[in-house]
mmCIF file of C-alpha atoms and ligand atoms in Angstrom:
data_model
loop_
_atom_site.group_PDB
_atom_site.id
_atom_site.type_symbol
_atom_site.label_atom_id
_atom_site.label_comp_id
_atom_site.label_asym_id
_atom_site.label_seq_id
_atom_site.Cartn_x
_atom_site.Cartn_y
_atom_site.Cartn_z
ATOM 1 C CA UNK A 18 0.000 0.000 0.000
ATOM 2 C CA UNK A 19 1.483 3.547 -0.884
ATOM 3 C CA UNK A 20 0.289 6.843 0.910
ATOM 4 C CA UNK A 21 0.484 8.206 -2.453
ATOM 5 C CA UNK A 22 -2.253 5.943 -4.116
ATOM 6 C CA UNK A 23 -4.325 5.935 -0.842
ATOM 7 C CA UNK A 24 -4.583 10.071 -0.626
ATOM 8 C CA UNK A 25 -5.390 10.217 -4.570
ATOM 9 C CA UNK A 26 -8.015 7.372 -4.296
ATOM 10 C CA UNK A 27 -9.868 8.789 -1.350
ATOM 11 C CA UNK A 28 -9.713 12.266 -3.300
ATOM 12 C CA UNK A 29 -11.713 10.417 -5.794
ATOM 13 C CA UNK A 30 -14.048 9.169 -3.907
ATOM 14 C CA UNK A 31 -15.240 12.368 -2.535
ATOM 15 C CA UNK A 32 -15.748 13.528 -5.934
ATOM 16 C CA UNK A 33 -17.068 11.287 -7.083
ATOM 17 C CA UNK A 34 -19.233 11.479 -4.071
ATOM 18 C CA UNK A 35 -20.074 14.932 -4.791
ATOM 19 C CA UNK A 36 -21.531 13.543 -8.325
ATOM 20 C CA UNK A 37 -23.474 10.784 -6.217
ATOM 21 C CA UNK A 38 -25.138 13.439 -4.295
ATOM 22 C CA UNK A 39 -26.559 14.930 -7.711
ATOM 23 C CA UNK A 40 -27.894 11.873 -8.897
ATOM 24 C CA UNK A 41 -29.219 11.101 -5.525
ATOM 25 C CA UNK A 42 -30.795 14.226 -5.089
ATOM 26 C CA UNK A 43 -31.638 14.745 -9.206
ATOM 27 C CA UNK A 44 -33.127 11.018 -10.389
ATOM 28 C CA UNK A 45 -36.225 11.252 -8.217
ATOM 29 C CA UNK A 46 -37.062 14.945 -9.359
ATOM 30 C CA UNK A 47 -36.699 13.470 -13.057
ATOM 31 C CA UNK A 48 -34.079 15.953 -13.519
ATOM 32 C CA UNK A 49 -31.248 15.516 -15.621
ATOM 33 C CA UNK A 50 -27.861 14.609 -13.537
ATOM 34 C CA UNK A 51 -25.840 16.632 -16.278
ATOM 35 C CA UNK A 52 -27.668 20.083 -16.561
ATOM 36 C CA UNK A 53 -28.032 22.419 -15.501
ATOM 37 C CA UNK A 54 -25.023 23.266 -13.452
ATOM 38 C CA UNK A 55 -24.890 22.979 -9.661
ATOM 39 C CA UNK A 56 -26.821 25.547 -7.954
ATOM 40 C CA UNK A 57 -28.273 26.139 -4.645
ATOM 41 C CA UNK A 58 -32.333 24.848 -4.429
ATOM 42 C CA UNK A 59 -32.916 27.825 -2.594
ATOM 43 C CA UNK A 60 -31.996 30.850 -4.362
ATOM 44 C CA UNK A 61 -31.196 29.000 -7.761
ATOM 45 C CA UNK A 62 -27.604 30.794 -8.032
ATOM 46 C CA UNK A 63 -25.106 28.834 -9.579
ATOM 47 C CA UNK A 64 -22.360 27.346 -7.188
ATOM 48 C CA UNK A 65 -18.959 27.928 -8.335
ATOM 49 C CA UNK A 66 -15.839 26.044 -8.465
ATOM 50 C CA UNK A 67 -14.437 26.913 -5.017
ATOM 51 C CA UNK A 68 -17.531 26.104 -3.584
ATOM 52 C CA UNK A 69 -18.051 22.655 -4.998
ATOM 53 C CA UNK A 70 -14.620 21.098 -3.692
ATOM 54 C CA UNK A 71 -15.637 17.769 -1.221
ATOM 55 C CA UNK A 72 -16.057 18.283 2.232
ATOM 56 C CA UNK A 73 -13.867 21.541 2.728
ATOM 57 C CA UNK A 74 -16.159 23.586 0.434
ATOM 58 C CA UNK A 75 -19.239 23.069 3.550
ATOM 59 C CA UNK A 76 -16.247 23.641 6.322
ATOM 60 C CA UNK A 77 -15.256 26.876 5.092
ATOM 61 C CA UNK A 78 -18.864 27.912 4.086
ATOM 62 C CA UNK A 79 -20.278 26.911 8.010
ATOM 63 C CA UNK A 80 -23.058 24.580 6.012
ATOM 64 C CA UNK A 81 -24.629 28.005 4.713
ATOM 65 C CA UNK A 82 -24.953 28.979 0.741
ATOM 66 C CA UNK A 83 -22.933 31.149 0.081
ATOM 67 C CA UNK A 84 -25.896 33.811 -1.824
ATOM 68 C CA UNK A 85 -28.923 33.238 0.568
ATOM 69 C CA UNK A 86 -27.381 31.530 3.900
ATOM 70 C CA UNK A 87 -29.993 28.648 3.327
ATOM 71 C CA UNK A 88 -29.012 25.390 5.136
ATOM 72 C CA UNK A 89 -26.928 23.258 3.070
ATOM 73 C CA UNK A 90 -27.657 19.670 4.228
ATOM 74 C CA UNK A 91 -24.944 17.563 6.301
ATOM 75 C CA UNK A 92 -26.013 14.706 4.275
ATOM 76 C CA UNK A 93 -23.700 16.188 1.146
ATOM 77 C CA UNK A 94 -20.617 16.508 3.016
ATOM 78 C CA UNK A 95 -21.240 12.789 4.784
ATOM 79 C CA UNK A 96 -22.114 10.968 1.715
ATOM 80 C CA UNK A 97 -18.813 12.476 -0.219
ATOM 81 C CA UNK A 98 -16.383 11.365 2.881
ATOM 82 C CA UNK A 99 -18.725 7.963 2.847
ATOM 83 C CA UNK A 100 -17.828 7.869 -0.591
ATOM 84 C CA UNK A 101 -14.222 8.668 -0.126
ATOM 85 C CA UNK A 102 -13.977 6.535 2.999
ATOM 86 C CA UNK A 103 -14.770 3.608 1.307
ATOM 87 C CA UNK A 104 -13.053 3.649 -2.262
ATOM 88 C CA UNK A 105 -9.878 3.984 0.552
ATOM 89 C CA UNK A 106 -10.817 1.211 2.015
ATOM 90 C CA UNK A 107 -11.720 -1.118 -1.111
ATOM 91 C CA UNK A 108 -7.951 0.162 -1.697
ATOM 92 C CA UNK A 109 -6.625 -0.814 1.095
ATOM 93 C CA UNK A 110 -8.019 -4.915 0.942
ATOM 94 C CA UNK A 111 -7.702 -4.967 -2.624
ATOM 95 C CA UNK A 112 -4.956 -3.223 -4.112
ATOM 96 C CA UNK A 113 -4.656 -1.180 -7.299
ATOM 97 C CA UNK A 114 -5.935 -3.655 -10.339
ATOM 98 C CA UNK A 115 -9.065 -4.713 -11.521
ATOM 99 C CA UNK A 116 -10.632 -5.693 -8.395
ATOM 100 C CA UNK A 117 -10.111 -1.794 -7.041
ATOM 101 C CA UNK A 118 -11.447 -0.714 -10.327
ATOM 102 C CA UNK A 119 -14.928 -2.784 -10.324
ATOM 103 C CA UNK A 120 -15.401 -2.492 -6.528
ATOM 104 C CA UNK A 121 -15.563 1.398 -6.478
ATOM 105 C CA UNK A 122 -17.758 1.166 -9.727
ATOM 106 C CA UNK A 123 -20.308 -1.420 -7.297
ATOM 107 C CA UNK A 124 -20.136 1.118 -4.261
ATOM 108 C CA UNK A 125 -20.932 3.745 -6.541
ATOM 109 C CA UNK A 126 -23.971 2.442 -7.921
ATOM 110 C CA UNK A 127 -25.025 1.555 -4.300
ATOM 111 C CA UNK A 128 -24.420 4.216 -2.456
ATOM 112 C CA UNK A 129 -27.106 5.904 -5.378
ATOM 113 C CA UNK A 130 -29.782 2.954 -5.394
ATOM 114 C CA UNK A 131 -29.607 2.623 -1.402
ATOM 115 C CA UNK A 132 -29.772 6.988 -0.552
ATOM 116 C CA UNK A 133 -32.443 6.981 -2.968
ATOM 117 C CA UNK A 134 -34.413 4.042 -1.533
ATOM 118 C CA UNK A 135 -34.211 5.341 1.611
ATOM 119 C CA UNK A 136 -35.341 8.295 0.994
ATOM 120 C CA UNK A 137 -38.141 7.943 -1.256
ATOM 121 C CA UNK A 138 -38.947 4.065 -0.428
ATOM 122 C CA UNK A 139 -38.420 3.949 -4.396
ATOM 123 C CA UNK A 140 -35.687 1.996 -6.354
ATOM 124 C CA UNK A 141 -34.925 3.571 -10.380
ATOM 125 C CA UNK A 142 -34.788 1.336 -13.359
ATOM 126 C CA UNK A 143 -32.857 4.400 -14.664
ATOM 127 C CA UNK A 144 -30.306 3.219 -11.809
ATOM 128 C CA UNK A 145 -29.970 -0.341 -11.260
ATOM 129 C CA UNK A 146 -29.640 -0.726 -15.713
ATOM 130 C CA UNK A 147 -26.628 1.132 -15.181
ATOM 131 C CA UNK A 148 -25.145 -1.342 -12.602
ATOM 132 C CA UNK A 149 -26.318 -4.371 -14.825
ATOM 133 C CA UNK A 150 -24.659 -2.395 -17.705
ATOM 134 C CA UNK A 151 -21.532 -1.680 -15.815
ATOM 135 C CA UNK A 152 -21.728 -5.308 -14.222
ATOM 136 C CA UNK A 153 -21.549 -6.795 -17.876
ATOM 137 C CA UNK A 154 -18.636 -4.266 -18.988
ATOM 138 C CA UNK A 155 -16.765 -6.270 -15.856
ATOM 139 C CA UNK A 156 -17.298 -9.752 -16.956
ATOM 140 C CA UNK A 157 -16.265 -8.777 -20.694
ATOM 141 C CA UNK A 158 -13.100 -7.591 -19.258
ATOM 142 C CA UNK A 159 -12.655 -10.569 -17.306
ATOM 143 C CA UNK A 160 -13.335 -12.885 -20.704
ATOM 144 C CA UNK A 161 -10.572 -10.978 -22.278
ATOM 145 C CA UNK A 162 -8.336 -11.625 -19.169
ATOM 146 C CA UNK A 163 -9.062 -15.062 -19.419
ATOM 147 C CA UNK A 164 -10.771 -15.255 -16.215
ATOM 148 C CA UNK A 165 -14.087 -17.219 -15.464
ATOM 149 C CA UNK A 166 -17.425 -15.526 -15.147
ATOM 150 C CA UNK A 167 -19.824 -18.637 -14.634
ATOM 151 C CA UNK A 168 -19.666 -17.531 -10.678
ATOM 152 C CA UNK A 169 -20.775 -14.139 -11.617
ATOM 153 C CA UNK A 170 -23.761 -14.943 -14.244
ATOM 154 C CA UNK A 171 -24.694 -17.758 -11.529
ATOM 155 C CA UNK A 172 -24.764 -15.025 -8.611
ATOM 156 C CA UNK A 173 -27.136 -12.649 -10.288
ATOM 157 C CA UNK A 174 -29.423 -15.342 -11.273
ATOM 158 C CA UNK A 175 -29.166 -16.427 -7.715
ATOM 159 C CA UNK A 176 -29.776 -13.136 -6.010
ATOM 160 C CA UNK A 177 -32.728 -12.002 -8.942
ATOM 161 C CA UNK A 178 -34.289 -15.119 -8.635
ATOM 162 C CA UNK A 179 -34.398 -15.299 -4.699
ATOM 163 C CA UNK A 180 -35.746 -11.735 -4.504
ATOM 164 C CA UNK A 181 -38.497 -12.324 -7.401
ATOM 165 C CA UNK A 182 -39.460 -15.761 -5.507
ATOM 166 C CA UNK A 183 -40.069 -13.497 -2.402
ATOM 167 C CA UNK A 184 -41.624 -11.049 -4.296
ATOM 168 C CA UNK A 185 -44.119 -13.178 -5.866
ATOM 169 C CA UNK A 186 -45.355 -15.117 -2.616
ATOM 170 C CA UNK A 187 -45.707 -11.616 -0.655
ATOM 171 C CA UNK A 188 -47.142 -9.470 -3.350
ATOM 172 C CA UNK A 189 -45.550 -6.521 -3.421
ATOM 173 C CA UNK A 190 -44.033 -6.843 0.310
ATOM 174 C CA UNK A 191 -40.751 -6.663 -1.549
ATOM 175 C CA UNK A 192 -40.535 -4.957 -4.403
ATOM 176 C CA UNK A 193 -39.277 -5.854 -8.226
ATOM 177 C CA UNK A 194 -36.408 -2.802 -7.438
ATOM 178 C CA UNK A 195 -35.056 -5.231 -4.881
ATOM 179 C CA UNK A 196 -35.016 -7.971 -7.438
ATOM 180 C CA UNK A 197 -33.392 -5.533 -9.776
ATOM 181 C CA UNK A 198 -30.861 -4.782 -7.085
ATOM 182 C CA UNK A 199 -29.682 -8.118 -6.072
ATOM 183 C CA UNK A 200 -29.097 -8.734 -9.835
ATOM 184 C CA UNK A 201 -26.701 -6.276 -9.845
ATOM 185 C CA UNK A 202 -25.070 -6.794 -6.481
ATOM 186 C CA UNK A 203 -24.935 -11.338 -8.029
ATOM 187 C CA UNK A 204 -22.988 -9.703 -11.228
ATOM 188 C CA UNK A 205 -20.726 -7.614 -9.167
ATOM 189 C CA UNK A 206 -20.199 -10.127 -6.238
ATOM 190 C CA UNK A 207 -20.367 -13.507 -7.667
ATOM 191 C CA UNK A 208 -22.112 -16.651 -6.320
ATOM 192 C CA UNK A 209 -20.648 -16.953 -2.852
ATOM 193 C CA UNK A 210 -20.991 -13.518 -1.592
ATOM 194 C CA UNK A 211 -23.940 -12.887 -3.239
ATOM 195 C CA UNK A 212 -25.391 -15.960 -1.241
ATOM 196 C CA UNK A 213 -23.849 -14.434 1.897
ATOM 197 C CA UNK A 214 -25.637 -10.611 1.217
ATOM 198 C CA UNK A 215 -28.957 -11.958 1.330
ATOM 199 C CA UNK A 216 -28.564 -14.113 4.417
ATOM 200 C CA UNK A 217 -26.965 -10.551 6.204
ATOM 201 C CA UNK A 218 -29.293 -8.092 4.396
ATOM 202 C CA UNK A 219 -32.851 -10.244 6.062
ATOM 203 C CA UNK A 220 -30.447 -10.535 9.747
ATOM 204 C CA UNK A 221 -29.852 -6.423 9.228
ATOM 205 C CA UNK A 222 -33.377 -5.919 7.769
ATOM 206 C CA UNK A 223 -35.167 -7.813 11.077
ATOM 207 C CA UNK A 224 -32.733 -6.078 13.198
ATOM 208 C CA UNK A 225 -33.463 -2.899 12.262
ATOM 209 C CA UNK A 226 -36.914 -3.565 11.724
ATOM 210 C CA UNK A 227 -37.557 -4.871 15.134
ATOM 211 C CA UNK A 228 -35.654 -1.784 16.746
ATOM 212 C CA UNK A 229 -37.643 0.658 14.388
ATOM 213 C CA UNK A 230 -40.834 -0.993 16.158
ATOM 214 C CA UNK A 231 -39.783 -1.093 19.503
ATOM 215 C CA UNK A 232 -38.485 2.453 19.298
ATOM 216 C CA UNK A 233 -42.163 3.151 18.357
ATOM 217 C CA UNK A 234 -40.992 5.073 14.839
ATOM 218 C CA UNK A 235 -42.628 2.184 12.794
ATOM 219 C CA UNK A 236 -45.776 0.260 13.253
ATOM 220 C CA UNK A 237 -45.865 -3.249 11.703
ATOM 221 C CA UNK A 238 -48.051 -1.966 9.228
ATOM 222 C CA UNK A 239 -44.974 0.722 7.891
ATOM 223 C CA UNK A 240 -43.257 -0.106 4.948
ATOM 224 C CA UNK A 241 -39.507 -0.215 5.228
ATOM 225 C CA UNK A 242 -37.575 -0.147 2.061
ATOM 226 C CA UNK A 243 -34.878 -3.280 1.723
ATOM 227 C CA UNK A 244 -32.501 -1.125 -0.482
ATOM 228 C CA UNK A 245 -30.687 0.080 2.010
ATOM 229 C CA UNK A 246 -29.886 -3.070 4.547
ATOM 230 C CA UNK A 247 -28.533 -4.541 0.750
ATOM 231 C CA UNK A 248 -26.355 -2.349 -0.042
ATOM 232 C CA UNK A 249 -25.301 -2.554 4.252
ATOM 233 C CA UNK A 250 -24.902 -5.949 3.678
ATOM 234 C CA UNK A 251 -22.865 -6.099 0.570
ATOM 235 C CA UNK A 252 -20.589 -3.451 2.052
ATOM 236 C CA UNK A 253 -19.603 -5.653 4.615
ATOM 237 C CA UNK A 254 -19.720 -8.696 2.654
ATOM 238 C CA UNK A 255 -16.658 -6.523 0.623
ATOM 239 C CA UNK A 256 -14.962 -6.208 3.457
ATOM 240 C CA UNK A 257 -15.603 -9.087 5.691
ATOM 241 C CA UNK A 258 -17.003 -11.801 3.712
ATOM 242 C CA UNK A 259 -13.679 -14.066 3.292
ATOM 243 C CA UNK A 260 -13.838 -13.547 6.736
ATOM 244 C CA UNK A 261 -17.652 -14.517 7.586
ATOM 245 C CA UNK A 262 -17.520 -17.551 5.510
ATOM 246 C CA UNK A 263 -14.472 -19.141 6.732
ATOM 247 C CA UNK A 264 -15.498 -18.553 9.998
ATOM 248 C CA UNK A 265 -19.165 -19.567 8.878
ATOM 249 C CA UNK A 266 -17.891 -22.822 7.607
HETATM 250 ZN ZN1 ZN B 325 -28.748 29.946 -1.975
#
């Protein structure tokens, strides 16, 4: 590992971050994610350069827009050093090659599919075709390297087909988005992980579900979108999963 690689990679990931938060914040408005520039929701004025750097841009400005003072949301900031914090990481286990390369693509696509679920209980075609899309560009690479991709075709037919089963038997209790999701995350992850972020997304999902009731924040009648304890899941299934299933087995 060089300090070099891991302060340019994290620099990435916060802006990339910082493009995450426009699609995050754009897709559900039907808006397009390239124009028009950034600008503040409140008084419309285009943000300039100096204000749109990752994280230090909100220090300097105390959270405030720079034109109006409106509130800017912590949520920007967080998801960019989220962002950040994690292509470091996926560094860090994996080293610079391929693997680095189609892990921070995944995350990516997550961290979009699993902000926007959570905050709109509603998962975009418009979002999880790009992952299936940028899942395929992976295996073709991996045909050229003369690697196998049986795993990978098997995992998304695994993790679609497990979802759409559920989906079918509770009628709507789960939604075809999830299905959609788990595709991408089988493509991405292969067979074996893919297997091991379903079992941890239903232990996080009745977790949190259980607390959300006892807390008295949901009734059992609330719907709870699954999005997000996915993309948990497969996060630490990145990390941890080696881990997990040796343990596991
Ligand atoms: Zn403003």
């Amino acid at each position: 590992m060089s300090t070099y690689y891991a302060v340019v990679v994290f620099i990435l990931g916060t802006v990339v971050g910082s493009f995450l938060n426009v699609c995050i914040y754009r897709i559900p408005n039907e808006q397009s994610i390239a124009y028009p520039p950034s600008h503040c929701t409140n008084c419309n004025n285009y943000i300039k350069w100096y204000d749109l750097i990752p994280i230090i841009s909100y220090i300097f400005l105390k959270g405030r827009c720079r034109h109006c003072g409106e509130k800017i949301s912590i949520k920007y900031p967080l998801i960019e050093f989220v962002t950040g914090f994690l292509y470091l990481m996926i560094y860090i286990k994996y080293g610079i090659g391929i693997n680095l390369l189609k892990y921070i693509t995944f995350i990516s696509i997550m961290i979009v599919v699993g902000m926007i679920d959570l905050e709109t209980t509603d998962i975009y075609f418009k979002t999880t075709v790009v992952g299936v899309i940028a899942a395929c560009v992976f295996l073709v690479i991996y045909i050229y390297m003369g690697l196998p991709i049986k795993g990978y075709v098997f995992g998304g037919l695994l993790g679609a087909g497990v979802l759409a089963i559920i989906a079918l038997i509770t009628k709507g209790g789960m939604g075809w988005g999830d299905v959609e999701i788990c595709l991408v995350c089988g493509l991405f992850l292969g067979i074996k992980y893919t297997a091991l972020v379903l079992f941890l997304s239903f232990i996080i999902g009745s977790i949190i579900g259980i607390l959300l009731i006892l807390s008295g924040k949901k009734s059992r009648k609330d719907y709870v979108p699954f999005g997000p304890f996915i993309v948990i899941a497969s996060v630490v299934t990145l990390f941890f999963g080696q881990s997990i299933l040796n343990w596991y087995l």
